[in-house]
PDB file of C-alpha atoms in Angstrom:
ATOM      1  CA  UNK M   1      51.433  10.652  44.127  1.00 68.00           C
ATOM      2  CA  UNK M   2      50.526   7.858  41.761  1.00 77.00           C
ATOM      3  CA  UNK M   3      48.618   8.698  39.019  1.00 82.00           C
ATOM      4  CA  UNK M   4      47.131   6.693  35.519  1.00 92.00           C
ATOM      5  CA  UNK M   5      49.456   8.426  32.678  1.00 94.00           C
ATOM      6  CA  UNK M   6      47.451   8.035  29.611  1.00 92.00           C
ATOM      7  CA  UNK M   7      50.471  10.065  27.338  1.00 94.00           C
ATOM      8  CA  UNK M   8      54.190  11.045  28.223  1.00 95.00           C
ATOM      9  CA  UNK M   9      57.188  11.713  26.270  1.00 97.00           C
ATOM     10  CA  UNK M  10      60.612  13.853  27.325  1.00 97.00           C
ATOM     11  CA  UNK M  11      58.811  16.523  27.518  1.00 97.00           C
ATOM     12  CA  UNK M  12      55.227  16.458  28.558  1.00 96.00           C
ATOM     13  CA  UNK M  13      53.047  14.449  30.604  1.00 94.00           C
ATOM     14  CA  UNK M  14      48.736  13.610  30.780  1.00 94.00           C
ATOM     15  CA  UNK M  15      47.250  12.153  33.316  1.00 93.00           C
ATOM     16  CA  UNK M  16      43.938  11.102  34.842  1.00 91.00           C
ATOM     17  CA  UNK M  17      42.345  13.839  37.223  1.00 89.00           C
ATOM     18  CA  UNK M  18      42.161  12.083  40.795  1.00 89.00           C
ATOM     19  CA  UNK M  19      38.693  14.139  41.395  1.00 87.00           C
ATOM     20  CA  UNK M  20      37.634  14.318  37.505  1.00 89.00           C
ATOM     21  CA  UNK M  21      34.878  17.268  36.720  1.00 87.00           C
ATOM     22  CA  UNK M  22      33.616  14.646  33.983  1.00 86.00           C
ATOM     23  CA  UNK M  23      34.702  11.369  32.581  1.00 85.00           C
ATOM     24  CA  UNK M  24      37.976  11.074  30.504  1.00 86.00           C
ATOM     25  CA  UNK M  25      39.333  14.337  32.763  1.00 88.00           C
ATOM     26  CA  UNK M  26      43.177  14.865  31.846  1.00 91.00           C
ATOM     27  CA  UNK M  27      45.625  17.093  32.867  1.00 89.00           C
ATOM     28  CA  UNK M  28      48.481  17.740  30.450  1.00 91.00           C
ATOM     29  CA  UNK M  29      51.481  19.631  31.354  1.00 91.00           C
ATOM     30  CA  UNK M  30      54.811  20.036  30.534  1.00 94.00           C
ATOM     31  CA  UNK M  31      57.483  18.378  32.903  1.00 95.00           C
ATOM     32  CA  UNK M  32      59.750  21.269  32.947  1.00 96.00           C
ATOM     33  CA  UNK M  33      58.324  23.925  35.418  1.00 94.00           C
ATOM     34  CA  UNK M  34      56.936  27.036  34.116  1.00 94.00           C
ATOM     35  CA  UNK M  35      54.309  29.374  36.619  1.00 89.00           C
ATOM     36  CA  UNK M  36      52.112  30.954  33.255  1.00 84.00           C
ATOM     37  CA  UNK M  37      52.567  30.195  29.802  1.00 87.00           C
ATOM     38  CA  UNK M  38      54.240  33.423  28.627  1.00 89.00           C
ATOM     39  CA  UNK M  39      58.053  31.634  30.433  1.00 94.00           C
ATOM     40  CA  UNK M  40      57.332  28.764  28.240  1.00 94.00           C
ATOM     41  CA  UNK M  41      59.982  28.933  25.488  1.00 97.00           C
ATOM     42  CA  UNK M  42      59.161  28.997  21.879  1.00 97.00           C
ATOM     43  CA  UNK M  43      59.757  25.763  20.955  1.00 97.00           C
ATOM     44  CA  UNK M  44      58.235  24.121  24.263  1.00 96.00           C
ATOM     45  CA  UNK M  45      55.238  26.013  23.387  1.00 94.00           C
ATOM     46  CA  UNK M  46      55.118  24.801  19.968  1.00 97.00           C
ATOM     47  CA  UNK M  47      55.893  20.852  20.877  1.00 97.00           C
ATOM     48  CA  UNK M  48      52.811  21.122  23.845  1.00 95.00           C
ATOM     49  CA  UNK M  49      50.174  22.428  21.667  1.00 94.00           C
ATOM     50  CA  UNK M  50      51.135  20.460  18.178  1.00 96.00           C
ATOM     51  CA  UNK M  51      50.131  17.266  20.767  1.00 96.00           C
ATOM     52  CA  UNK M  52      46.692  18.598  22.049  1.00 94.00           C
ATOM     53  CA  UNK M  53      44.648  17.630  18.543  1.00 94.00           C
ATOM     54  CA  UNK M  54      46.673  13.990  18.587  1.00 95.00           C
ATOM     55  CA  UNK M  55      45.629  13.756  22.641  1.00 92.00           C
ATOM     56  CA  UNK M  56      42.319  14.926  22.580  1.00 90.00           C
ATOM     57  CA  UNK M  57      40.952  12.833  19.608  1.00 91.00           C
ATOM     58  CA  UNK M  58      42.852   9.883  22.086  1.00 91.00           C
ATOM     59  CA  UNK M  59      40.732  10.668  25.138  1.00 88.00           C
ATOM     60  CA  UNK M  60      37.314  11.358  22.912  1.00 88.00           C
ATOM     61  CA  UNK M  61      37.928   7.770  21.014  1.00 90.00           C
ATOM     62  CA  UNK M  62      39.000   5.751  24.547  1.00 89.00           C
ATOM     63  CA  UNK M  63      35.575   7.640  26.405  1.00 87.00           C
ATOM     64  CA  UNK M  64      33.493   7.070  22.935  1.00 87.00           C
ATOM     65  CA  UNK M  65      32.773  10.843  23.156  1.00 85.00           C
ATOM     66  CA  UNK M  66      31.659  12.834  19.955  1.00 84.00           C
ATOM     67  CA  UNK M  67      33.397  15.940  21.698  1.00 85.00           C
ATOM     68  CA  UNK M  68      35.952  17.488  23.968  1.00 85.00           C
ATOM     69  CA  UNK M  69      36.422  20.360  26.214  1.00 87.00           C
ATOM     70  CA  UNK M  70      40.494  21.791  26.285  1.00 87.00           C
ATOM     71  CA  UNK M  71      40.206  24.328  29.356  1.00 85.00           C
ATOM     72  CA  UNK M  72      43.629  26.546  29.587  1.00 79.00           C
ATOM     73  CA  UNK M  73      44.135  28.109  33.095  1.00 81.00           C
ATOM     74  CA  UNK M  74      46.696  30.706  32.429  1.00 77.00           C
ATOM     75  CA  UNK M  75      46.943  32.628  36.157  1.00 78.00           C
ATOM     76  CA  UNK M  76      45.017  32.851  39.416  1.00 77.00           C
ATOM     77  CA  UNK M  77      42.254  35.055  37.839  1.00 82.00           C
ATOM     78  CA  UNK M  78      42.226  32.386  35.230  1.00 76.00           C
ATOM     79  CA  UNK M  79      41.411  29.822  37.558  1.00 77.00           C
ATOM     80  CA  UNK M  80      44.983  28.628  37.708  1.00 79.00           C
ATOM     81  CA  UNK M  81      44.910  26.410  40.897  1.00 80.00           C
ATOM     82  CA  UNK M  82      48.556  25.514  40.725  1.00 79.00           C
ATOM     83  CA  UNK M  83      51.522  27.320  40.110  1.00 78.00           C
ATOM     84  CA  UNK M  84      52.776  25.213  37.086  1.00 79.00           C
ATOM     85  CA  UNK M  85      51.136  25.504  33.957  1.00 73.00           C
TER      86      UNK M  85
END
């Protein structure tokens, strides 16, 4: 499905949320699959999260926001709706 990449690199991807909860929505996930963040090796983990403070201060300038929500869905109970985190 197409979709407006605002980031990618080898190893990650964010994108525009088709049905956004609030303006400047993004999804960021890594492009190799992993169900919960515990599979997520060591050095994946480390590369994803070292790019949330560069990416979030991205979306917050481009939406002229003075602050930003980062919601992590780890599981079903979570509120994990897909099985790729």
């Amino acid at each position: 499905m197409p979709a407006k990449t605002v980031f990618e690199d080898d190893q990650t991807i964010a994108m525009l949320d088709i049905y956004p909860a609030m303006k400047g929505h993004t999804i960021f996930m890594l492009k190799e699959h992993y169900p919960i963040m515990p599979y997520i090796p060591a050095d994946e983990f480390h590369h994803f999260f070292g790019l949330i403070p560069p990416l979030t201060k991205a979306v917050k300038d481009a939406m002229i926001e003075v602050s930003i929500n980062v919601f992590i869905a780890n599981g079903g109970v979570a509120g994990q709706q897909s099985p790729h985190f």
